[in-house]
mmCIF file of C-alpha atoms and ligand atoms in Angstrom:
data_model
loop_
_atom_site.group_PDB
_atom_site.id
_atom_site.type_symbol
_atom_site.label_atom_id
_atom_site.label_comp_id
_atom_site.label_asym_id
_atom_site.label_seq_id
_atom_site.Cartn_x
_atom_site.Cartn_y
_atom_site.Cartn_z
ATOM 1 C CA UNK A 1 -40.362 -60.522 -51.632
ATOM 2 C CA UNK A 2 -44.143 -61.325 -52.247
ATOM 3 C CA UNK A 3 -44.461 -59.817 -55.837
ATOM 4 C CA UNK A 4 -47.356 -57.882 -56.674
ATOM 5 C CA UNK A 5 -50.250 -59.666 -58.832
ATOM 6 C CA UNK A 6 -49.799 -59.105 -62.621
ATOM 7 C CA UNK A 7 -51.810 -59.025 -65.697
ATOM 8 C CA UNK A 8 -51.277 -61.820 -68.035
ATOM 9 C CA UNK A 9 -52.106 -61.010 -71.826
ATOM 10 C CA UNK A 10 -51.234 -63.966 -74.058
ATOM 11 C CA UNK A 11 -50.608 -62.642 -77.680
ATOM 12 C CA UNK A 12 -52.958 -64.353 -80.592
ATOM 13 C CA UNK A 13 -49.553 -63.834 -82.960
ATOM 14 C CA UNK A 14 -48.653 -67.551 -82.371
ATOM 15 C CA UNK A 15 -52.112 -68.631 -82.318
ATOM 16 C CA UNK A 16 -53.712 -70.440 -85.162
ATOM 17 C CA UNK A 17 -54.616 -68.029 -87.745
ATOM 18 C CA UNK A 18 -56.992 -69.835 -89.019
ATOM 19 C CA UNK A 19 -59.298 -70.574 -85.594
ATOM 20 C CA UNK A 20 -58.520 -67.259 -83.623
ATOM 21 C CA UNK A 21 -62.195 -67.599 -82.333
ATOM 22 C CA UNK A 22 -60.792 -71.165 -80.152
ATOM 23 C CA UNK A 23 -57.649 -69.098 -79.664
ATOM 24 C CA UNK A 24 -59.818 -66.320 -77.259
ATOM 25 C CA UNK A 25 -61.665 -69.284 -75.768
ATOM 26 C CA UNK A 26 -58.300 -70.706 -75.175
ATOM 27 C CA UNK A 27 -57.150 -67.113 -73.647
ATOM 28 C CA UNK A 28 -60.373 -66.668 -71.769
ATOM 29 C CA UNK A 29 -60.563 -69.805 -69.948
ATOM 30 C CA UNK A 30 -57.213 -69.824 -69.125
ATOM 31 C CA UNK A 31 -57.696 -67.176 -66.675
ATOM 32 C CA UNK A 32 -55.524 -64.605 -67.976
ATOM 33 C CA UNK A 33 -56.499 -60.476 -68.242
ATOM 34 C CA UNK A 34 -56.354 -59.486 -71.227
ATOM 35 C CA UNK A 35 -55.953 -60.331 -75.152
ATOM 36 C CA UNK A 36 -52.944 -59.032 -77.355
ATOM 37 C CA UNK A 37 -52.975 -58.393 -80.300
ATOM 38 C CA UNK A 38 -50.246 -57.445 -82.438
ATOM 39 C CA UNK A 39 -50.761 -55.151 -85.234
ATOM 40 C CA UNK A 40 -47.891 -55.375 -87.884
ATOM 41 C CA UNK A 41 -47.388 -53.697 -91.641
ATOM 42 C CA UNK A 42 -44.592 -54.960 -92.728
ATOM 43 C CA UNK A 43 -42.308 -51.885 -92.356
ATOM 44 C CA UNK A 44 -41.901 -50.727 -89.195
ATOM 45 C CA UNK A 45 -41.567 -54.610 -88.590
ATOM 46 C CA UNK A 46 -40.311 -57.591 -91.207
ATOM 47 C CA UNK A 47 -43.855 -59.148 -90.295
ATOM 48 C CA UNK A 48 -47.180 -58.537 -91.692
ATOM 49 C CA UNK A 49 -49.947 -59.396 -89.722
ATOM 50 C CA UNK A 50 -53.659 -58.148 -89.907
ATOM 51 C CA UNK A 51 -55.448 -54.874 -89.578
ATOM 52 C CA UNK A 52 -58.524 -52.932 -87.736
ATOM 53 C CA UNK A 53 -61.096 -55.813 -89.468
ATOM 54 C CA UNK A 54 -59.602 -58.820 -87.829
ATOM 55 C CA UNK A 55 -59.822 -56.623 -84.185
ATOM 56 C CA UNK A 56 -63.565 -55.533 -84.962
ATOM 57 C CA UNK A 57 -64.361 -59.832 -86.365
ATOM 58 C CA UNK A 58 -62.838 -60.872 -83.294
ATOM 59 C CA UNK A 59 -64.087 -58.166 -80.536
ATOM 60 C CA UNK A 60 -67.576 -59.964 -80.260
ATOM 61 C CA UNK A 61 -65.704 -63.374 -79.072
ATOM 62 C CA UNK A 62 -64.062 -62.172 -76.155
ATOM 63 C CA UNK A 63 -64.983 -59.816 -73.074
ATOM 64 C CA UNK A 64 -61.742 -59.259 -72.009
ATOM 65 C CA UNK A 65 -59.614 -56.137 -72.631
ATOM 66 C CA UNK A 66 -58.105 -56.127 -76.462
ATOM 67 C CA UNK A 67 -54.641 -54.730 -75.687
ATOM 68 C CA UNK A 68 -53.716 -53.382 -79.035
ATOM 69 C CA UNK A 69 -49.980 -53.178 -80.369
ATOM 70 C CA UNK A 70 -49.585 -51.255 -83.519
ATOM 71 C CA UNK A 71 -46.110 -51.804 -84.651
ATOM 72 C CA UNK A 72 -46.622 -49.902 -87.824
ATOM 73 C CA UNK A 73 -45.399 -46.907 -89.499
ATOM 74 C CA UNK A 74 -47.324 -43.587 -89.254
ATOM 75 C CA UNK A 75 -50.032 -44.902 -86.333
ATOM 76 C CA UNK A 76 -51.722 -41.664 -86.135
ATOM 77 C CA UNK A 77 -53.309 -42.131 -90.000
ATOM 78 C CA UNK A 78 -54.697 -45.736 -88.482
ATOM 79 C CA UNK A 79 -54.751 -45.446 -84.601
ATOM 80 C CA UNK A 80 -58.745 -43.978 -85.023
ATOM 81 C CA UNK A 81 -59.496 -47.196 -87.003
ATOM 82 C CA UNK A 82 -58.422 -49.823 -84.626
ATOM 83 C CA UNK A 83 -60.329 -47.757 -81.719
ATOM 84 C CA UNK A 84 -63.528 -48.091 -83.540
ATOM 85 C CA UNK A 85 -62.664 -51.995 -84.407
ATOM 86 C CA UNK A 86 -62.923 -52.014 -80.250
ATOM 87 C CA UNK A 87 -59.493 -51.491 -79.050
ATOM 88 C CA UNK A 88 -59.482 -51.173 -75.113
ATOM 89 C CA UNK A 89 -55.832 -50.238 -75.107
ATOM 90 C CA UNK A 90 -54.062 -48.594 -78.128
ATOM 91 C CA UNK A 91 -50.044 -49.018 -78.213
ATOM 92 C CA UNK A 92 -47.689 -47.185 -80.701
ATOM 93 C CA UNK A 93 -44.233 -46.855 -81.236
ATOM 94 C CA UNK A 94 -42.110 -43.991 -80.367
ATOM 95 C CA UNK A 95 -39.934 -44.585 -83.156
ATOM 96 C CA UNK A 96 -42.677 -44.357 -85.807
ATOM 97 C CA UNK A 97 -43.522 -40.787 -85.730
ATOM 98 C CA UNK A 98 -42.771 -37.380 -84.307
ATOM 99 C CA UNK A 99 -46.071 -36.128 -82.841
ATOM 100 C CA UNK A 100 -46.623 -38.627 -80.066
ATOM 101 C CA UNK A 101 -48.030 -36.528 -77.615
ATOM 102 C CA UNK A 102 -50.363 -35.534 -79.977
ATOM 103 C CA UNK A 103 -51.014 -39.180 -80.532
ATOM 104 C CA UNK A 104 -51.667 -39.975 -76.666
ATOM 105 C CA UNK A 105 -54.251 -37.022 -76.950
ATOM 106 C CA UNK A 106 -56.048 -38.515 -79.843
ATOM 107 C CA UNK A 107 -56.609 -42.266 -78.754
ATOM 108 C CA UNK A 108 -57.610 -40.809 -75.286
ATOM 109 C CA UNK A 109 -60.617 -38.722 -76.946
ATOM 110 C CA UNK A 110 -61.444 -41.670 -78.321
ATOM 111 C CA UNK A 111 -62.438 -43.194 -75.769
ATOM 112 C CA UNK A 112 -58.966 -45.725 -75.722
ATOM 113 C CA UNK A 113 -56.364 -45.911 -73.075
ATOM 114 C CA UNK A 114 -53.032 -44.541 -75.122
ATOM 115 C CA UNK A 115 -49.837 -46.533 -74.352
ATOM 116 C CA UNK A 116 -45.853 -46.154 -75.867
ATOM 117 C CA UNK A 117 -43.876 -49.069 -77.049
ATOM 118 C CA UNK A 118 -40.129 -48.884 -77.120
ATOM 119 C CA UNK A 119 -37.995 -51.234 -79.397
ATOM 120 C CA UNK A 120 -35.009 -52.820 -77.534
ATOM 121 C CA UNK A 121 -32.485 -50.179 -78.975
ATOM 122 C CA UNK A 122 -34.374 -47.348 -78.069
ATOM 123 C CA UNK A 123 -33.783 -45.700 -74.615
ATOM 124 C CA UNK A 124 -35.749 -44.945 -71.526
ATOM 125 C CA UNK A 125 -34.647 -41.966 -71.766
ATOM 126 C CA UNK A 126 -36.970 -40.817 -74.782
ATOM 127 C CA UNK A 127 -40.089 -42.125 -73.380
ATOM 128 C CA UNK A 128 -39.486 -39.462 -70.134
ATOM 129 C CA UNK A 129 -41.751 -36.745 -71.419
ATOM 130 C CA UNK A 130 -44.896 -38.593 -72.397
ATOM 131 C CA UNK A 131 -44.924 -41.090 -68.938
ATOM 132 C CA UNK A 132 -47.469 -38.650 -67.324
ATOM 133 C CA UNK A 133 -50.258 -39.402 -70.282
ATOM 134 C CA UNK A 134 -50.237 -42.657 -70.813
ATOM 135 C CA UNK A 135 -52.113 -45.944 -68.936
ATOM 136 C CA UNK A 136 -49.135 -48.176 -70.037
ATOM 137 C CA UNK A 137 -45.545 -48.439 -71.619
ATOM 138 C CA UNK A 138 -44.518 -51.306 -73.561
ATOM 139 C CA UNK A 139 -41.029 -52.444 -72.985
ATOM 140 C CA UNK A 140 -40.061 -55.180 -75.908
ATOM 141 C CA UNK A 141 -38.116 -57.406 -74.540
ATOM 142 C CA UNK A 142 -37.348 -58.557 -78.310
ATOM 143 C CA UNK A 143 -36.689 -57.406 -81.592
ATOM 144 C CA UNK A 144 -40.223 -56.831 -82.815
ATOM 145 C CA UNK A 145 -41.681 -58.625 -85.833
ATOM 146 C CA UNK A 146 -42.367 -62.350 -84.644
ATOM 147 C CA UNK A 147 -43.064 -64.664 -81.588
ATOM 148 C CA UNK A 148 -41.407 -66.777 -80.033
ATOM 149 C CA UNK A 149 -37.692 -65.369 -79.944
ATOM 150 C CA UNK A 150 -35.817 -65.576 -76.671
ATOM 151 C CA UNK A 151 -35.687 -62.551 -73.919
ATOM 152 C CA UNK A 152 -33.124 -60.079 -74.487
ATOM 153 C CA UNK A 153 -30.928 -60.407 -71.411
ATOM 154 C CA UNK A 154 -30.278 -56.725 -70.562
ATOM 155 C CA UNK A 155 -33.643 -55.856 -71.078
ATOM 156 C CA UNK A 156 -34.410 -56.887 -67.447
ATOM 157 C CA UNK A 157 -32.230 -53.099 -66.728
ATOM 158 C CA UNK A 158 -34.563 -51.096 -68.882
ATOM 159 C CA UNK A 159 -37.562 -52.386 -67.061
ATOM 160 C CA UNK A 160 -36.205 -51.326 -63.237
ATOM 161 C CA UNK A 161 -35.106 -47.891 -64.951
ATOM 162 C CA UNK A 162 -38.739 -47.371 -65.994
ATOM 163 C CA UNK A 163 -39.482 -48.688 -62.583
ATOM 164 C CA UNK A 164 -37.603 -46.281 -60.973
ATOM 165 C CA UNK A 165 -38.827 -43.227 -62.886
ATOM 166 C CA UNK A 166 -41.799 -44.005 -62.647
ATOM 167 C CA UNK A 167 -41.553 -44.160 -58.307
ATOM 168 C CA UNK A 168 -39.192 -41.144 -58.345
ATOM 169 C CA UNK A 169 -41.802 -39.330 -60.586
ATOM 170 C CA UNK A 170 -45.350 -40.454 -59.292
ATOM 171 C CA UNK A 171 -46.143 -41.494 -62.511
ATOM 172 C CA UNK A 172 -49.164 -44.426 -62.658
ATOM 173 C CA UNK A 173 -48.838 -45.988 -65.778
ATOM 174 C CA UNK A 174 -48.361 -49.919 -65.935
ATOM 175 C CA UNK A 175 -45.214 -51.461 -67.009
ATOM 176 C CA UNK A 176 -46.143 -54.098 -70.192
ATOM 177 C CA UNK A 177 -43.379 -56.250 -71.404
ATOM 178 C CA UNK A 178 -43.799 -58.802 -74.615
ATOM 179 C CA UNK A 179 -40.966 -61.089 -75.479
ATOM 180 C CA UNK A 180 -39.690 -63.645 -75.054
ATOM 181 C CA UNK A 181 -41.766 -64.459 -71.061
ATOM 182 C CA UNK A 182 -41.989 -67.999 -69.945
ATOM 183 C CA UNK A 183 -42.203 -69.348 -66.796
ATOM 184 C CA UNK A 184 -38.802 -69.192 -65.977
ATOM 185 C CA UNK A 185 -38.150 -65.566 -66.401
ATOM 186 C CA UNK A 186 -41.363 -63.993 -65.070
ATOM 187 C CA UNK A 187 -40.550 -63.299 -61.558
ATOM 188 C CA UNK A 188 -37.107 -61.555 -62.807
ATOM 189 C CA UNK A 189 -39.269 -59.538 -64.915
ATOM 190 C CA UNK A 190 -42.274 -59.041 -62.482
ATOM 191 C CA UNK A 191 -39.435 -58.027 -59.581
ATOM 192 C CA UNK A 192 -38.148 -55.618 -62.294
ATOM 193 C CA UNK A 193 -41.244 -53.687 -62.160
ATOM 194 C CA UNK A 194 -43.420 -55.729 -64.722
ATOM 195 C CA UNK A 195 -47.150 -54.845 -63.943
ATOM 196 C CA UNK A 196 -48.213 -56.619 -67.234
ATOM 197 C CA UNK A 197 -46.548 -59.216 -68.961
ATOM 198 C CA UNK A 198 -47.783 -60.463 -72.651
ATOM 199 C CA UNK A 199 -46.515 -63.980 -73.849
ATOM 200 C CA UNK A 200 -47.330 -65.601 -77.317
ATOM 201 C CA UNK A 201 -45.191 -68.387 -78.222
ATOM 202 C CA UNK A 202 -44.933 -69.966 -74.806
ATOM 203 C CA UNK A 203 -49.054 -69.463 -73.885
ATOM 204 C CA UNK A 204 -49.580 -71.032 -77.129
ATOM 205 C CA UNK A 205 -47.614 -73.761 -77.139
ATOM 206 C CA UNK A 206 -48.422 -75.163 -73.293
ATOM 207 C CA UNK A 207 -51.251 -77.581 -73.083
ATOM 208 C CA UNK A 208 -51.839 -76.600 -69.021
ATOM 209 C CA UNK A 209 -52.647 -72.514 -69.964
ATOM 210 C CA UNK A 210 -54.238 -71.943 -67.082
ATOM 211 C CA UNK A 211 -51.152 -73.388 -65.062
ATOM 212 C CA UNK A 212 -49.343 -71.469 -67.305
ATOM 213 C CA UNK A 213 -51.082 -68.117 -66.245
ATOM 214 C CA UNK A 214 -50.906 -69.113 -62.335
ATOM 215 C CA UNK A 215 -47.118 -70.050 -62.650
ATOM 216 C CA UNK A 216 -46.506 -66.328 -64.725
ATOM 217 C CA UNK A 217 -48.765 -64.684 -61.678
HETATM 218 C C1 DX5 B 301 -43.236 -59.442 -80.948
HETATM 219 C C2 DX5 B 301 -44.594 -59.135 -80.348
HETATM 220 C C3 DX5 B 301 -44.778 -59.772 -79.003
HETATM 221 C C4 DX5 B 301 -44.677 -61.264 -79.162
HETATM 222 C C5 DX5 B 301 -44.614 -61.943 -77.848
HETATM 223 O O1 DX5 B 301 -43.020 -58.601 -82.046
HETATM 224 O O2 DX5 B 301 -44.758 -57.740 -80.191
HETATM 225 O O3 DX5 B 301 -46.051 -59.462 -78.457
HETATM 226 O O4 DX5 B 301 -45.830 -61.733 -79.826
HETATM 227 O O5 DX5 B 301 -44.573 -63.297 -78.186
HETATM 228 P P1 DX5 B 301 -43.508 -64.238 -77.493
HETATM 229 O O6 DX5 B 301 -44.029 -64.397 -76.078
HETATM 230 O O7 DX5 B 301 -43.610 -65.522 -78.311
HETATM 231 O O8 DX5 B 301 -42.182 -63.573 -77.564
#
């Protein structure tokens, strides 16, 4: 089966911290679609990481599409701030609050394309009601908090249930998945329904990226 094209969005969280301007070059010429960047506050995650400044320093180095992960407690206080620091696509986590939908609405009249995460423990099933408002959902294919780990196995299943909803439904939204991709697991997870697929550790640590990016397409 010829697999659709996908988005490639390599994640600056195992980039050099202290040269994330080469790290967008790096991104950029590698061919891929979009830049990730993961937002962490060390407690919805054990991982601290930066905050709307570092997205509004680094939005005049790069014209792709800053795909935007807040994995952070209470989004909706900070979601605004991260839209005006040039956020293309704004990601929180279902688990972080109880007024999503209200969420989605905000980042949307803001100008932002609203997307859901879901941590590896938390079900399809509580993403169903919010699938017809957002442009993407996030499936982590890892614990959240740090590159680099390996793909949960089962996680492929969550991915082809979200697939299937989504078909059964007429829902549009893309499919993201971060965790744990490589080259030797990205058709599994592009087969499974993956319309997007975000990789940090392995983009980062390849000298060929923009084999890398082909070989993930
Ligand atoms: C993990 C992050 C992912 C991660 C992906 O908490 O949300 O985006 O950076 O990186 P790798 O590809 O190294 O798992």
């Amino acid at each position: 089966m010829r697999y659709p094209s996908v988005l490639i969005a390599p994640s600056i969280l195992s980039a050099d911290f202290s040269d994330l301007k080469s790290a967008l070059g790096d991104i950029q010429s590698s061919g891929a679609d979009w830049v990730h960047l993961d937002v962490m506050d060390g407690h919805f995650v054990p991982n601290l990481t930066f905050g709307p400044k570092m997205v509004a320093d680094l939005r005049p180095h790069s014209s792709l599409p800053f795909d935007v992960h807040l994995m952070i407690t209470n989004p909706e206080q900070m979601a605004h701030r991260f839209i005006e620091a040039g956020a293309d696509y704004l990601i929180f986590h279902l688990e972080a609050l109880v007024h999503s939908h209200r969420l989605i609405q905000d980042i949307r009249q803001r100008g932002a394309k609203p997307g859901i995460s879901i941590v590896p423990s938390t079900p399809i099933s509580a993403s169903v009601e919010l699938l017809p408002y957002v442009d993407q959902v996030l499936v982590m294919t890892v614990n959240p908090g740090f590159g680099g780990q390996a793909m949960i196995p089962s996680a492929g299943d969550k991915i082809r249930q979200l697939s299937e909803i989504r078909k059964e439904r007429g829902d549009d939204f893309l499919i993201n998945v971060a965790g744990g991709i490589k080259a030797e697991n990205a058709s599994s997870v592009r087969g499974a329904g993956g319309g997007a697929l975000v990789s940090g550790g392995a983009f980062f640590n390849v000298a060929g990226k923009k084999g890398f990016v082909s070989a993930l397409s």
